[in-house]
Amino acid sequence: MRLLGAEMRRQFEVDAIALLRRHYPVTTARHADDALRLFVRHGIERAKASRMTSVTDVQRWLCLMLRLGPYFDTSDDRSLGALRAVLDNVEVYGPLRLDEAEALAAEIAPTPT
């Protein structure tokens, strides 16, 4: 089981890097896959801390990280306060929190390319 779990995680990392490169080609072009892999691993842990559990939830989290910064969920930046409050409300289903967080992010930061 551990080997299967590790292999699935590696495949998720590969898929997530491809997703980020596809959706954000300009932003990711200057980074090697190894750097993006570290970014993805960090994102997995951050998403897990916010109780994001599905592959899609984590992918959406990674996109938010790319838009707002790798520590957007714990940043002291006041412009992110409402977004953090939404994400911190773990009583709300993860995808619904992400829907609202993405709407708030659209007001805060343009979508990078």
mmCIF file of C-alpha atoms in Angstrom:
data_model
loop_
_atom_site.group_PDB
_atom_site.id
_atom_site.type_symbol
_atom_site.label_atom_id
_atom_site.label_comp_id
_atom_site.label_asym_id
_atom_site.label_seq_id
_atom_site.Cartn_x
_atom_site.Cartn_y
_atom_site.Cartn_z
ATOM 1 C CA MET A 1 0.000 0.000 0.000
ATOM 2 C CA ARG A 2 2.779 2.448 0.780
ATOM 3 C CA LEU A 3 4.333 1.918 -2.637
ATOM 4 C CA LEU A 4 0.994 2.430 -4.326
ATOM 5 C CA GLY A 5 0.413 5.561 -2.266
ATOM 6 C CA ALA A 6 3.855 6.919 -3.121
ATOM 7 C CA GLU A 7 3.388 6.166 -6.813
ATOM 8 C CA MET A 8 -0.007 7.849 -6.835
ATOM 9 C CA ARG A 9 1.485 10.921 -5.181
ATOM 10 C CA ARG A 10 4.309 11.050 -7.745
ATOM 11 C CA GLN A 11 1.756 10.829 -10.544
ATOM 12 C CA PHE A 12 -0.289 13.598 -8.942
ATOM 13 C CA GLU A 13 2.834 15.778 -8.851
ATOM 14 C CA VAL A 14 3.517 15.122 -12.549
ATOM 15 C CA ASP A 15 -0.100 15.863 -13.452
ATOM 16 C CA ALA A 16 -0.173 19.015 -11.304
ATOM 17 C CA ILE A 17 3.005 20.362 -12.915
ATOM 18 C CA ALA A 18 1.477 19.735 -16.351
ATOM 19 C CA LEU A 19 -1.726 21.511 -15.276
ATOM 20 C CA LEU A 20 0.173 24.529 -13.965
ATOM 21 C CA ARG A 21 2.306 24.705 -17.113
ATOM 22 C CA ARG A 22 -0.792 24.454 -19.315
ATOM 23 C CA HIS A 23 -2.822 27.105 -17.472
ATOM 24 C CA TYR A 24 0.030 29.432 -16.493
ATOM 25 C CA PRO A 25 2.682 29.038 -19.217
ATOM 26 C CA VAL A 26 4.362 32.411 -18.746
ATOM 27 C CA THR A 27 4.548 32.156 -14.957
ATOM 28 C CA THR A 28 5.848 28.574 -14.948
ATOM 29 C CA ALA A 29 8.209 28.858 -17.936
ATOM 30 C CA ARG A 30 11.068 30.214 -15.839
ATOM 31 C CA HIS A 31 10.904 27.328 -13.356
ATOM 32 C CA ALA A 32 12.359 23.840 -13.761
ATOM 33 C CA ASP A 33 10.150 20.851 -13.030
ATOM 34 C CA ASP A 34 12.091 20.203 -9.805
ATOM 35 C CA ALA A 35 11.191 23.671 -8.492
ATOM 36 C CA LEU A 36 7.551 23.203 -9.481
ATOM 37 C CA ARG A 37 7.551 19.777 -7.819
ATOM 38 C CA LEU A 38 8.595 21.436 -4.545
ATOM 39 C CA PHE A 39 5.866 24.037 -5.062
ATOM 40 C CA VAL A 40 3.309 21.253 -5.605
ATOM 41 C CA ARG A 41 4.482 19.347 -2.525
ATOM 42 C CA HIS A 42 4.193 22.505 -0.445
ATOM 43 C CA GLY A 43 0.709 23.084 -1.874
ATOM 44 C CA ILE A 44 -0.402 19.568 -1.020
ATOM 45 C CA GLU A 45 0.541 20.156 2.613
ATOM 46 C CA ARG A 46 -1.104 23.607 2.733
ATOM 47 C CA ALA A 47 -4.297 22.250 1.150
ATOM 48 C CA LYS A 48 -4.299 19.305 3.547
ATOM 49 C CA ALA A 49 -4.024 21.715 6.498
ATOM 50 C CA SER A 50 -7.208 23.400 5.227
ATOM 51 C CA ARG A 51 -8.961 20.040 4.880
ATOM 52 C CA MET A 52 -8.962 19.959 1.104
ATOM 53 C CA THR A 53 -9.195 16.298 0.272
ATOM 54 C CA SER A 54 -9.894 15.686 -3.408
ATOM 55 C CA VAL A 55 -7.447 15.862 -6.286
ATOM 56 C CA THR A 56 -9.494 18.678 -7.800
ATOM 57 C CA ASP A 57 -9.482 20.635 -4.520
ATOM 58 C CA VAL A 58 -5.699 20.421 -4.301
ATOM 59 C CA GLN A 59 -5.291 21.433 -7.944
ATOM 60 C CA ARG A 60 -7.501 24.465 -7.348
ATOM 61 C CA TRP A 61 -5.448 25.274 -4.243
ATOM 62 C CA LEU A 62 -2.256 25.160 -6.306
ATOM 63 C CA CYS A 63 -3.750 27.626 -8.778
ATOM 64 C CA LEU A 64 -4.616 29.972 -5.899
ATOM 65 C CA MET A 65 -1.048 29.672 -4.652
ATOM 66 C CA LEU A 66 0.248 30.631 -8.074
ATOM 67 C CA ARG A 67 -2.027 33.674 -8.183
ATOM 68 C CA LEU A 68 -1.667 34.881 -4.606
ATOM 69 C CA GLY A 69 1.629 33.472 -3.362
ATOM 70 C CA PRO A 70 2.658 30.217 -1.698
ATOM 71 C CA TYR A 71 1.578 31.377 1.773
ATOM 72 C CA PHE A 72 -1.626 33.186 0.807
ATOM 73 C CA ASP A 73 -3.559 31.201 3.396
ATOM 74 C CA THR A 74 -1.364 32.337 6.298
ATOM 75 C CA SER A 75 -0.162 35.707 5.024
ATOM 76 C CA ASP A 76 -0.513 38.851 7.122
ATOM 77 C CA ASP A 77 -1.555 40.708 3.964
ATOM 78 C CA ARG A 78 -4.779 42.516 4.893
ATOM 79 C CA SER A 79 -6.108 42.273 1.343
ATOM 80 C CA LEU A 80 -6.293 38.493 1.840
ATOM 81 C CA GLY A 81 -8.203 38.639 5.139
ATOM 82 C CA ALA A 82 -11.641 37.849 3.706
ATOM 83 C CA LEU A 83 -10.199 35.045 1.620
ATOM 84 C CA ARG A 84 -8.455 33.533 4.645
ATOM 85 C CA ALA A 85 -11.702 33.733 6.650
ATOM 86 C CA VAL A 86 -13.510 31.792 3.935
ATOM 87 C CA LEU A 87 -10.835 29.099 3.838
ATOM 88 C CA ASP A 88 -10.639 28.873 7.628
ATOM 89 C CA ASN A 89 -14.338 28.025 7.912
ATOM 90 C CA VAL A 90 -13.880 24.245 7.847
ATOM 91 C CA GLU A 91 -17.569 23.749 8.627
ATOM 92 C CA VAL A 92 -18.179 24.547 4.938
ATOM 93 C CA TYR A 93 -17.483 21.882 2.312
ATOM 94 C CA GLY A 94 -14.037 22.352 0.724
ATOM 95 C CA PRO A 95 -15.170 22.929 -2.885
ATOM 96 C CA LEU A 96 -17.620 25.601 -1.744
ATOM 97 C CA ARG A 97 -14.872 27.378 0.177
ATOM 98 C CA LEU A 98 -12.694 27.218 -2.922
ATOM 99 C CA ASP A 99 -15.507 28.638 -5.079
ATOM 100 C CA GLU A 100 -15.737 31.654 -2.811
ATOM 101 C CA ALA A 101 -11.963 31.955 -2.438
ATOM 102 C CA GLU A 102 -11.528 31.959 -6.213
ATOM 103 C CA ALA A 103 -14.170 34.672 -6.578
ATOM 104 C CA LEU A 104 -12.372 36.793 -3.974
ATOM 105 C CA ALA A 105 -9.002 36.102 -5.625
ATOM 106 C CA ALA A 106 -10.385 37.389 -8.923
ATOM 107 C CA GLU A 107 -11.042 40.721 -7.207
ATOM 108 C CA ILE A 108 -7.613 40.819 -5.574
ATOM 109 C CA ALA A 109 -5.239 39.555 -8.247
ATOM 110 C CA PRO A 110 -5.592 39.079 -11.977
ATOM 111 C CA THR A 111 -5.190 35.586 -13.319
ATOM 112 C CA PRO A 112 -1.576 35.158 -14.374
ATOM 113 C CA THR A 113 -0.655 33.542 -17.635
#
